[in-house]
């Protein structure tokens, strides 16, 4: 039985690779499929939203939703124009603002985004929100959560624990979702890898530019983030990167290409 499971896993491994748009990186997404991950994420997201206090600041709530919708349109435009039509299947976008001092924001598979009010002073305005929104949406679009679930699954199988029957063990399935998207019971406990963070930066820069937000704001935003978080690293943003300088350098290197998208943007 185990051999059979291992064999089917290897088969899925071989056929289950997809390519990330823009960076072209190959990733493992085949065993735990997109549909399954998106469904689990929608449940997990609703659980989070039900258990937190959403912001009552109508202006700020509107800002997050406004920027989110424009980035969403940019993503849809890019995918439709570049042969990735199916990549957003099952996406059901949502942008919420949670009342919390934490300097954080995150996105779950399927386009479920949450901002914390604590990050808004660093964002300052729509443009700053667009930097973070682009980055978070990129994690969802590049299917980083799904990839991590598949990696976790691979580890479990590798450890001969056997088949993780996701449908049969809802608790385990739910834990895997939370782990995979980087929010544990302690939100922000688990972090995306450096590869995922750099990729989210690059895709995020492109998406914000297509949406008509000046991408040269991105390095400025990360400067503010670095200055504003001395001593205590925000969960999602600083700790997984090789260094702050490297991030800024990479963003600046990617800027000319992003400026081309910005100048051509029809969503301004
Ligand atoms: Zn990130």
PDB file of C-alpha atoms and ligand atoms in Angstrom:
ATOM      1  CA  UNK A   1       0.000   0.000   0.000  1.00  0.00           C
ATOM      2  CA  UNK A   2       2.727   2.424   0.962  1.00  0.00           C
ATOM      3  CA  UNK A   3       4.646   1.536  -2.162  1.00  0.00           C
ATOM      4  CA  UNK A   4       1.574   2.323  -4.182  1.00  0.00           C
ATOM      5  CA  UNK A   5       1.175   5.658  -2.462  1.00  0.00           C
ATOM      6  CA  UNK A   6       4.833   6.465  -2.975  1.00  0.00           C
ATOM      7  CA  UNK A   7       4.558   5.469  -6.617  1.00  0.00           C
ATOM      8  CA  UNK A   8       1.473   7.589  -7.233  1.00  0.00           C
ATOM      9  CA  UNK A   9       3.235  10.433  -5.512  1.00  0.00           C
ATOM     10  CA  UNK A  10       6.232  10.139  -7.830  1.00  0.00           C
ATOM     11  CA  UNK A  11       3.933  10.055 -10.851  1.00  0.00           C
ATOM     12  CA  UNK A  12       2.183  13.172  -9.596  1.00  0.00           C
ATOM     13  CA  UNK A  13       5.571  14.719  -8.953  1.00  0.00           C
ATOM     14  CA  UNK A  14       6.623  14.189 -12.540  1.00  0.00           C
ATOM     15  CA  UNK A  15       3.418  15.502 -14.072  1.00  0.00           C
ATOM     16  CA  UNK A  16       2.621  17.913 -11.264  1.00  0.00           C
ATOM     17  CA  UNK A  17       5.017  20.711 -11.997  1.00  0.00           C
ATOM     18  CA  UNK A  18       3.847  24.135 -13.067  1.00  0.00           C
ATOM     19  CA  UNK A  19       5.649  27.278 -14.114  1.00  0.00           C
ATOM     20  CA  UNK A  20       5.436  30.550 -12.215  1.00  0.00           C
ATOM     21  CA  UNK A  21       4.501  33.459 -14.486  1.00  0.00           C
ATOM     22  CA  UNK A  22       7.106  36.235 -14.929  1.00  0.00           C
ATOM     23  CA  UNK A  23       9.974  34.411 -13.179  1.00  0.00           C
ATOM     24  CA  UNK A  24       9.512  31.127 -15.094  1.00  0.00           C
ATOM     25  CA  UNK A  25      10.487  29.077 -12.047  1.00  0.00           C
ATOM     26  CA  UNK A  26       9.288  25.452 -12.032  1.00  0.00           C
ATOM     27  CA  UNK A  27       7.368  24.463  -8.921  1.00  0.00           C
ATOM     28  CA  UNK A  28       5.708  21.389  -7.455  1.00  0.00           C
ATOM     29  CA  UNK A  29       1.970  21.886  -7.243  1.00  0.00           C
ATOM     30  CA  UNK A  30       0.508  18.629  -8.491  1.00  0.00           C
ATOM     31  CA  UNK A  31      -0.292  16.376  -5.543  1.00  0.00           C
ATOM     32  CA  UNK A  32      -2.372  18.716  -3.481  1.00  0.00           C
ATOM     33  CA  UNK A  33      -4.276  20.436  -6.264  1.00  0.00           C
ATOM     34  CA  UNK A  34      -5.272  24.030  -6.710  1.00  0.00           C
ATOM     35  CA  UNK A  35      -8.987  23.397  -6.284  1.00  0.00           C
ATOM     36  CA  UNK A  36      -8.460  21.607  -2.990  1.00  0.00           C
ATOM     37  CA  UNK A  37      -6.093  24.258  -1.648  1.00  0.00           C
ATOM     38  CA  UNK A  38      -8.396  27.111  -2.623  1.00  0.00           C
ATOM     39  CA  UNK A  39     -11.398  25.464  -0.971  1.00  0.00           C
ATOM     40  CA  UNK A  40      -9.477  24.842   2.255  1.00  0.00           C
ATOM     41  CA  UNK A  41      -8.092  28.354   2.203  1.00  0.00           C
ATOM     42  CA  UNK A  42     -11.536  29.886   1.814  1.00  0.00           C
ATOM     43  CA  UNK A  43     -12.643  28.066   4.981  1.00  0.00           C
ATOM     44  CA  UNK A  44      -9.508  29.041   6.861  1.00  0.00           C
ATOM     45  CA  UNK A  45      -9.841  32.664   5.765  1.00  0.00           C
ATOM     46  CA  UNK A  46     -13.448  32.837   6.912  1.00  0.00           C
ATOM     47  CA  UNK A  47     -12.361  31.442  10.268  1.00  0.00           C
ATOM     48  CA  UNK A  48      -9.779  34.166  10.654  1.00  0.00           C
ATOM     49  CA  UNK A  49     -12.193  36.901   9.604  1.00  0.00           C
ATOM     50  CA  UNK A  50     -14.810  35.618  12.063  1.00  0.00           C
ATOM     51  CA  UNK A  51     -12.333  35.635  14.928  1.00  0.00           C
ATOM     52  CA  UNK A  52     -10.800  39.096  14.499  1.00  0.00           C
ATOM     53  CA  UNK A  53     -12.029  42.654  14.728  1.00  0.00           C
ATOM     54  CA  UNK A  54     -12.336  44.248  11.311  1.00  0.00           C
ATOM     55  CA  UNK A  55     -11.498  47.935  11.033  1.00  0.00           C
ATOM     56  CA  UNK A  56     -14.344  50.434  11.319  1.00  0.00           C
ATOM     57  CA  UNK A  57     -12.330  53.143   9.602  1.00  0.00           C
ATOM     58  CA  UNK A  58     -14.337  53.446   6.408  1.00  0.00           C
ATOM     59  CA  UNK A  59     -11.718  55.503   4.614  1.00  0.00           C
ATOM     60  CA  UNK A  60      -8.931  53.000   5.280  1.00  0.00           C
ATOM     61  CA  UNK A  61     -11.162  50.015   4.523  1.00  0.00           C
ATOM     62  CA  UNK A  62     -12.081  51.638   1.210  1.00  0.00           C
ATOM     63  CA  UNK A  63      -8.405  52.292   0.421  1.00  0.00           C
ATOM     64  CA  UNK A  64      -7.434  48.635   0.915  1.00  0.00           C
ATOM     65  CA  UNK A  65     -10.369  47.406  -1.190  1.00  0.00           C
ATOM     66  CA  UNK A  66      -9.762  50.013  -3.902  1.00  0.00           C
ATOM     67  CA  UNK A  67      -6.072  49.145  -4.271  1.00  0.00           C
ATOM     68  CA  UNK A  68      -6.814  45.416  -4.022  1.00  0.00           C
ATOM     69  CA  UNK A  69      -9.361  45.558  -6.824  1.00  0.00           C
ATOM     70  CA  UNK A  70      -6.974  47.451  -9.097  1.00  0.00           C
ATOM     71  CA  UNK A  71      -4.152  44.981  -8.470  1.00  0.00           C
ATOM     72  CA  UNK A  72      -6.633  42.157  -9.111  1.00  0.00           C
ATOM     73  CA  UNK A  73      -7.507  43.707 -12.487  1.00  0.00           C
ATOM     74  CA  UNK A  74      -3.808  44.017 -13.309  1.00  0.00           C
ATOM     75  CA  UNK A  75      -3.217  40.351 -12.478  1.00  0.00           C
ATOM     76  CA  UNK A  76      -6.182  39.264 -14.605  1.00  0.00           C
ATOM     77  CA  UNK A  77      -4.993  41.413 -17.489  1.00  0.00           C
ATOM     78  CA  UNK A  78      -1.455  40.009 -17.317  1.00  0.00           C
ATOM     79  CA  UNK A  79      -2.622  36.368 -17.129  1.00  0.00           C
ATOM     80  CA  UNK A  80      -5.075  36.792 -20.022  1.00  0.00           C
ATOM     81  CA  UNK A  81      -2.468  38.472 -22.220  1.00  0.00           C
ATOM     82  CA  UNK A  82       0.288  35.962 -21.489  1.00  0.00           C
ATOM     83  CA  UNK A  83      -1.358  32.574 -21.866  1.00  0.00           C
ATOM     84  CA  UNK A  84      -2.037  31.900 -18.185  1.00  0.00           C
ATOM     85  CA  UNK A  85      -5.840  32.087 -18.421  1.00  0.00           C
ATOM     86  CA  UNK A  86      -6.476  29.027 -16.270  1.00  0.00           C
ATOM     87  CA  UNK A  87      -4.143  30.070 -13.489  1.00  0.00           C
ATOM     88  CA  UNK A  88      -6.766  32.135 -11.711  1.00  0.00           C
ATOM     89  CA  UNK A  89      -9.481  29.455 -11.880  1.00  0.00           C
ATOM     90  CA  UNK A  90     -11.349  29.281  -8.601  1.00  0.00           C
ATOM     91  CA  UNK A  91     -10.032  32.640  -7.363  1.00  0.00           C
ATOM     92  CA  UNK A  92     -12.598  34.526  -5.316  1.00  0.00           C
ATOM     93  CA  UNK A  93     -10.884  37.762  -4.334  1.00  0.00           C
ATOM     94  CA  UNK A  94     -11.423  39.376  -0.957  1.00  0.00           C
ATOM     95  CA  UNK A  95      -9.615  42.302   0.687  1.00  0.00           C
ATOM     96  CA  UNK A  96     -10.143  42.923   4.384  1.00  0.00           C
ATOM     97  CA  UNK A  97      -8.589  45.299   6.913  1.00  0.00           C
ATOM     98  CA  UNK A  98      -8.071  43.840  10.388  1.00  0.00           C
ATOM     99  CA  UNK A  99      -7.816  46.067  13.455  1.00  0.00           C
ATOM    100  CA  UNK A 100      -4.400  45.226  14.907  1.00  0.00           C
ATOM    101  CA  UNK A 101      -1.136  46.939  15.851  1.00  0.00           C
ATOM    102  CA  UNK A 102       0.829  44.265  14.028  1.00  0.00           C
ATOM    103  CA  UNK A 103       2.822  45.499  11.060  1.00  0.00           C
ATOM    104  CA  UNK A 104       1.602  42.804   8.741  1.00  0.00           C
ATOM    105  CA  UNK A 105      -0.432  41.694   5.764  1.00  0.00           C
ATOM    106  CA  UNK A 106      -0.898  38.329   4.098  1.00  0.00           C
ATOM    107  CA  UNK A 107      -2.728  36.535   1.309  1.00  0.00           C
ATOM    108  CA  UNK A 108      -4.129  33.046   1.140  1.00  0.00           C
ATOM    109  CA  UNK A 109      -4.461  30.891  -1.985  1.00  0.00           C
ATOM    110  CA  UNK A 110      -7.430  31.944  -4.084  1.00  0.00           C
ATOM    111  CA  UNK A 111      -6.945  35.674  -3.554  1.00  0.00           C
ATOM    112  CA  UNK A 112      -7.970  36.058   0.098  1.00  0.00           C
ATOM    113  CA  UNK A 113      -6.055  39.079   1.381  1.00  0.00           C
ATOM    114  CA  UNK A 114      -5.822  40.622   4.841  1.00  0.00           C
ATOM    115  CA  UNK A 115      -4.123  43.867   5.869  1.00  0.00           C
ATOM    116  CA  UNK A 116      -3.567  44.903   9.484  1.00  0.00           C
ATOM    117  CA  UNK A 117      -4.145  48.520  10.454  1.00  0.00           C
ATOM    118  CA  UNK A 118      -0.622  48.506  11.954  1.00  0.00           C
ATOM    119  CA  UNK A 119       0.991  48.514   8.508  1.00  0.00           C
ATOM    120  CA  UNK A 120      -0.927  51.529   7.196  1.00  0.00           C
ATOM    121  CA  UNK A 121       1.267  54.236   8.804  1.00  0.00           C
ATOM    122  CA  UNK A 122       4.220  52.758   6.853  1.00  0.00           C
ATOM    123  CA  UNK A 123       2.151  52.473   3.659  1.00  0.00           C
ATOM    124  CA  UNK A 124       0.995  56.092   4.101  1.00  0.00           C
ATOM    125  CA  UNK A 125      -1.344  56.113   1.065  1.00  0.00           C
ATOM    126  CA  UNK A 126      -2.684  54.125  -1.901  1.00  0.00           C
ATOM    127  CA  UNK A 127       0.774  53.893  -3.431  1.00  0.00           C
ATOM    128  CA  UNK A 128       2.291  52.313  -0.319  1.00  0.00           C
ATOM    129  CA  UNK A 129      -0.668  49.956   0.020  1.00  0.00           C
ATOM    130  CA  UNK A 130      -0.112  48.975  -3.628  1.00  0.00           C
ATOM    131  CA  UNK A 131       3.476  47.878  -2.858  1.00  0.00           C
ATOM    132  CA  UNK A 132       2.295  45.540  -0.094  1.00  0.00           C
ATOM    133  CA  UNK A 133      -0.800  44.462  -2.030  1.00  0.00           C
ATOM    134  CA  UNK A 134       1.279  43.565  -5.091  1.00  0.00           C
ATOM    135  CA  UNK A 135       3.634  41.520  -2.943  1.00  0.00           C
ATOM    136  CA  UNK A 136       0.851  39.671  -1.086  1.00  0.00           C
ATOM    137  CA  UNK A 137      -1.250  39.005  -4.167  1.00  0.00           C
ATOM    138  CA  UNK A 138       1.912  37.677  -5.824  1.00  0.00           C
ATOM    139  CA  UNK A 139       2.226  34.992  -3.131  1.00  0.00           C
ATOM    140  CA  UNK A 140      -1.311  33.841  -3.994  1.00  0.00           C
ATOM    141  CA  UNK A 141      -0.900  34.087  -7.769  1.00  0.00           C
ATOM    142  CA  UNK A 142       2.455  32.273  -7.737  1.00  0.00           C
ATOM    143  CA  UNK A 143       0.750  29.595  -5.648  1.00  0.00           C
ATOM    144  CA  UNK A 144       3.385  29.684  -2.918  1.00  0.00           C
ATOM    145  CA  UNK A 145       0.961  28.287  -0.335  1.00  0.00           C
ATOM    146  CA  UNK A 146       0.030  25.417  -2.592  1.00  0.00           C
ATOM    147  CA  UNK A 147       3.667  24.747  -3.374  1.00  0.00           C
ATOM    148  CA  UNK A 148       4.494  24.625   0.313  1.00  0.00           C
ATOM    149  CA  UNK A 149       1.601  22.265   0.983  1.00  0.00           C
ATOM    150  CA  UNK A 150       2.989  19.986  -1.683  1.00  0.00           C
ATOM    151  CA  UNK A 151       6.452  20.230  -0.173  1.00  0.00           C
ATOM    152  CA  UNK A 152       5.034  19.418   3.262  1.00  0.00           C
ATOM    153  CA  UNK A 153       3.125  16.530   1.780  1.00  0.00           C
ATOM    154  CA  UNK A 154       6.278  15.282   0.100  1.00  0.00           C
ATOM    155  CA  UNK A 155       8.075  15.376   3.443  1.00  0.00           C
ATOM    156  CA  UNK A 156       5.299  13.425   5.140  1.00  0.00           C
ATOM    157  CA  UNK A 157       5.367  10.764   2.460  1.00  0.00           C
ATOM    158  CA  UNK A 158       9.136  10.726   2.599  1.00  0.00           C
ATOM    159  CA  UNK A 159       8.974  10.063   6.320  1.00  0.00           C
ATOM    160  CA  UNK A 160       6.775   7.029   5.601  1.00  0.00           C
ATOM    161  CA  UNK A 161       3.976   8.408   7.658  1.00  0.00           C
ATOM    162  CA  UNK A 162       1.812   7.300   4.767  1.00  0.00           C
ATOM    163  CA  UNK A 163      -0.972   8.969   2.910  1.00  0.00           C
ATOM    164  CA  UNK A 164      -2.205  12.182   4.357  1.00  0.00           C
ATOM    165  CA  UNK A 165      -5.848  11.740   3.530  1.00  0.00           C
ATOM    166  CA  UNK A 166      -6.662  15.401   3.489  1.00  0.00           C
ATOM    167  CA  UNK A 167     -10.390  14.962   3.086  1.00  0.00           C
ATOM    168  CA  UNK A 168     -10.504  12.465   5.946  1.00  0.00           C
ATOM    169  CA  UNK A 169      -8.660  14.513   8.504  1.00  0.00           C
ATOM    170  CA  UNK A 170     -10.028  18.053   8.488  1.00  0.00           C
ATOM    171  CA  UNK A 171      -7.900  19.146  11.432  1.00  0.00           C
ATOM    172  CA  UNK A 172      -4.700  18.116   9.725  1.00  0.00           C
ATOM    173  CA  UNK A 173      -5.875  19.607   6.454  1.00  0.00           C
ATOM    174  CA  UNK A 174      -6.595  22.890   8.171  1.00  0.00           C
ATOM    175  CA  UNK A 175      -3.243  22.924   9.946  1.00  0.00           C
ATOM    176  CA  UNK A 176      -1.553  22.390   6.621  1.00  0.00           C
ATOM    177  CA  UNK A 177      -3.377  25.345   5.124  1.00  0.00           C
ATOM    178  CA  UNK A 178      -2.386  27.631   7.948  1.00  0.00           C
ATOM    179  CA  UNK A 179       1.201  26.434   7.812  1.00  0.00           C
ATOM    180  CA  UNK A 180       1.345  26.686   4.073  1.00  0.00           C
ATOM    181  CA  UNK A 181       0.188  30.263   3.949  1.00  0.00           C
ATOM    182  CA  UNK A 182       2.444  31.217   6.800  1.00  0.00           C
ATOM    183  CA  UNK A 183      -0.075  31.938   9.493  1.00  0.00           C
ATOM    184  CA  UNK A 184      -0.138  29.607  12.448  1.00  0.00           C
ATOM    185  CA  UNK A 185      -2.125  30.000  15.623  1.00  0.00           C
ATOM    186  CA  UNK A 186       0.526  32.611  16.255  1.00  0.00           C
ATOM    187  CA  UNK A 187      -0.008  34.589  13.126  1.00  0.00           C
ATOM    188  CA  UNK A 188       3.211  35.065  11.227  1.00  0.00           C
ATOM    189  CA  UNK A 189       4.985  32.238  12.979  1.00  0.00           C
ATOM    190  CA  UNK A 190       5.877  30.453   9.791  1.00  0.00           C
ATOM    191  CA  UNK A 191       7.535  32.354   7.043  1.00  0.00           C
ATOM    192  CA  UNK A 192       7.823  32.021   3.349  1.00  0.00           C
ATOM    193  CA  UNK A 193      11.208  30.999   2.031  1.00  0.00           C
ATOM    194  CA  UNK A 194      13.638  33.484   0.572  1.00  0.00           C
ATOM    195  CA  UNK A 195      12.860  32.186  -2.897  1.00  0.00           C
ATOM    196  CA  UNK A 196       9.179  32.885  -2.373  1.00  0.00           C
ATOM    197  CA  UNK A 197       9.831  36.315  -0.891  1.00  0.00           C
ATOM    198  CA  UNK A 198      12.084  37.428  -3.756  1.00  0.00           C
ATOM    199  CA  UNK A 199       9.613  36.088  -6.271  1.00  0.00           C
ATOM    200  CA  UNK A 200       6.731  37.917  -4.556  1.00  0.00           C
ATOM    201  CA  UNK A 201       8.783  41.122  -4.734  1.00  0.00           C
ATOM    202  CA  UNK A 202       9.393  40.729  -8.455  1.00  0.00           C
ATOM    203  CA  UNK A 203       5.824  39.762  -9.338  1.00  0.00           C
ATOM    204  CA  UNK A 204       4.449  42.380  -6.973  1.00  0.00           C
ATOM    205  CA  UNK A 205       6.461  45.111  -8.652  1.00  0.00           C
ATOM    206  CA  UNK A 206       5.097  44.049 -12.045  1.00  0.00           C
ATOM    207  CA  UNK A 207       1.486  43.858 -10.860  1.00  0.00           C
ATOM    208  CA  UNK A 208       1.537  47.262  -9.180  1.00  0.00           C
ATOM    209  CA  UNK A 209       3.032  48.775 -12.347  1.00  0.00           C
ATOM    210  CA  UNK A 210       0.391  47.211 -14.611  1.00  0.00           C
ATOM    211  CA  UNK A 211      -2.239  48.529 -12.180  1.00  0.00           C
ATOM    212  CA  UNK A 212      -0.865  52.016 -12.797  1.00  0.00           C
ATOM    213  CA  UNK A 213       0.933  52.549  -9.476  1.00  0.00           C
ATOM    214  CA  UNK A 214       4.424  53.993  -9.851  1.00  0.00           C
ATOM    215  CA  UNK A 215       6.715  51.020  -9.041  1.00  0.00           C
ATOM    216  CA  UNK A 216       9.582  53.296  -7.973  1.00  0.00           C
ATOM    217  CA  UNK A 217       7.648  53.577  -4.709  1.00  0.00           C
ATOM    218  CA  UNK A 218       8.562  49.969  -3.829  1.00  0.00           C
ATOM    219  CA  UNK A 219      12.196  50.538  -2.755  1.00  0.00           C
ATOM    220  CA  UNK A 220      11.080  53.659  -0.873  1.00  0.00           C
ATOM    221  CA  UNK A 221       8.423  51.688   0.946  1.00  0.00           C
ATOM    222  CA  UNK A 222      10.919  49.010   2.033  1.00  0.00           C
ATOM    223  CA  UNK A 223      13.254  51.738   3.289  1.00  0.00           C
ATOM    224  CA  UNK A 224      10.418  53.062   5.460  1.00  0.00           C
ATOM    225  CA  UNK A 225       9.598  49.538   6.609  1.00  0.00           C
ATOM    226  CA  UNK A 226      13.191  48.940   7.596  1.00  0.00           C
ATOM    227  CA  UNK A 227      13.444  52.248   9.439  1.00  0.00           C
ATOM    228  CA  UNK A 228      10.097  51.784  11.147  1.00  0.00           C
ATOM    229  CA  UNK A 229      10.781  48.331  12.455  1.00  0.00           C
ATOM    230  CA  UNK A 230      14.121  48.735  14.158  1.00  0.00           C
ATOM    231  CA  UNK A 231      14.435  46.082  16.827  1.00  0.00           C
ATOM    232  CA  UNK A 232      11.323  44.132  15.987  1.00  0.00           C
ATOM    233  CA  UNK A 233      11.085  42.545  12.577  1.00  0.00           C
ATOM    234  CA  UNK A 234       7.570  42.372  11.159  1.00  0.00           C
ATOM    235  CA  UNK A 235       6.601  38.752  10.631  1.00  0.00           C
ATOM    236  CA  UNK A 236       6.030  38.681   6.893  1.00  0.00           C
ATOM    237  CA  UNK A 237       8.512  41.144   5.631  1.00  0.00           C
ATOM    238  CA  UNK A 238      12.037  41.456   6.831  1.00  0.00           C
ATOM    239  CA  UNK A 239      13.229  38.353   8.571  1.00  0.00           C
ATOM    240  CA  UNK A 240      13.312  35.935   5.660  1.00  0.00           C
ATOM    241  CA  UNK A 241      15.297  38.134   3.349  1.00  0.00           C
ATOM    242  CA  UNK A 242      19.027  37.791   2.941  1.00  0.00           C
ATOM    243  CA  UNK A 243      19.309  41.424   3.785  1.00  0.00           C
ATOM    244  CA  UNK A 244      17.436  44.634   3.416  1.00  0.00           C
ATOM    245  CA  UNK A 245      20.111  45.981   1.044  1.00  0.00           C
ATOM    246  CA  UNK A 246      19.789  42.964  -1.231  1.00  0.00           C
ATOM    247  CA  UNK A 247      16.050  43.446  -1.457  1.00  0.00           C
ATOM    248  CA  UNK A 248      16.414  47.114  -2.396  1.00  0.00           C
ATOM    249  CA  UNK A 249      19.128  46.281  -4.946  1.00  0.00           C
ATOM    250  CA  UNK A 250      16.966  43.627  -6.580  1.00  0.00           C
ATOM    251  CA  UNK A 251      13.959  45.924  -6.703  1.00  0.00           C
ATOM    252  CA  UNK A 252      15.997  48.685  -8.284  1.00  0.00           C
ATOM    253  CA  UNK A 253      17.362  46.229 -10.857  1.00  0.00           C
ATOM    254  CA  UNK A 254      13.818  45.153 -11.763  1.00  0.00           C
ATOM    255  CA  UNK A 255      12.555  48.724 -11.916  1.00  0.00           C
ATOM    256  CA  UNK A 256      13.266  49.611 -15.605  1.00  0.00           C
ATOM    257  CA  UNK A 257      11.153  46.685 -16.840  1.00  0.00           C
ATOM    258  CA  UNK A 258       8.401  47.550 -14.359  1.00  0.00           C
ATOM    259  CA  UNK A 259       8.458  51.180 -15.522  1.00  0.00           C
ATOM    260  CA  UNK A 260       7.643  49.953 -19.045  1.00  0.00           C
ATOM    261  CA  UNK A 261       4.521  48.284 -17.711  1.00  0.00           C
ATOM    262  CA  UNK A 262       3.678  51.393 -15.698  1.00  0.00           C
ATOM    263  CA  UNK A 263       3.985  53.683 -18.710  1.00  0.00           C
ATOM    264  CA  UNK A 264       1.711  51.391 -20.749  1.00  0.00           C
ATOM    265  CA  UNK A 265      -0.833  50.875 -17.951  1.00  0.00           C
ATOM    266  CA  UNK A 266      -4.482  51.184 -18.939  1.00  0.00           C
ATOM    267  CA  UNK A 267      -5.678  50.950 -15.336  1.00  0.00           C
ATOM    268  CA  UNK A 268      -4.412  54.305 -14.048  1.00  0.00           C
TER     269      UNK A 268
HETATM  270 ZN1  LIG B   1       5.985  37.869   1.452  1.00  0.00          ZN
END
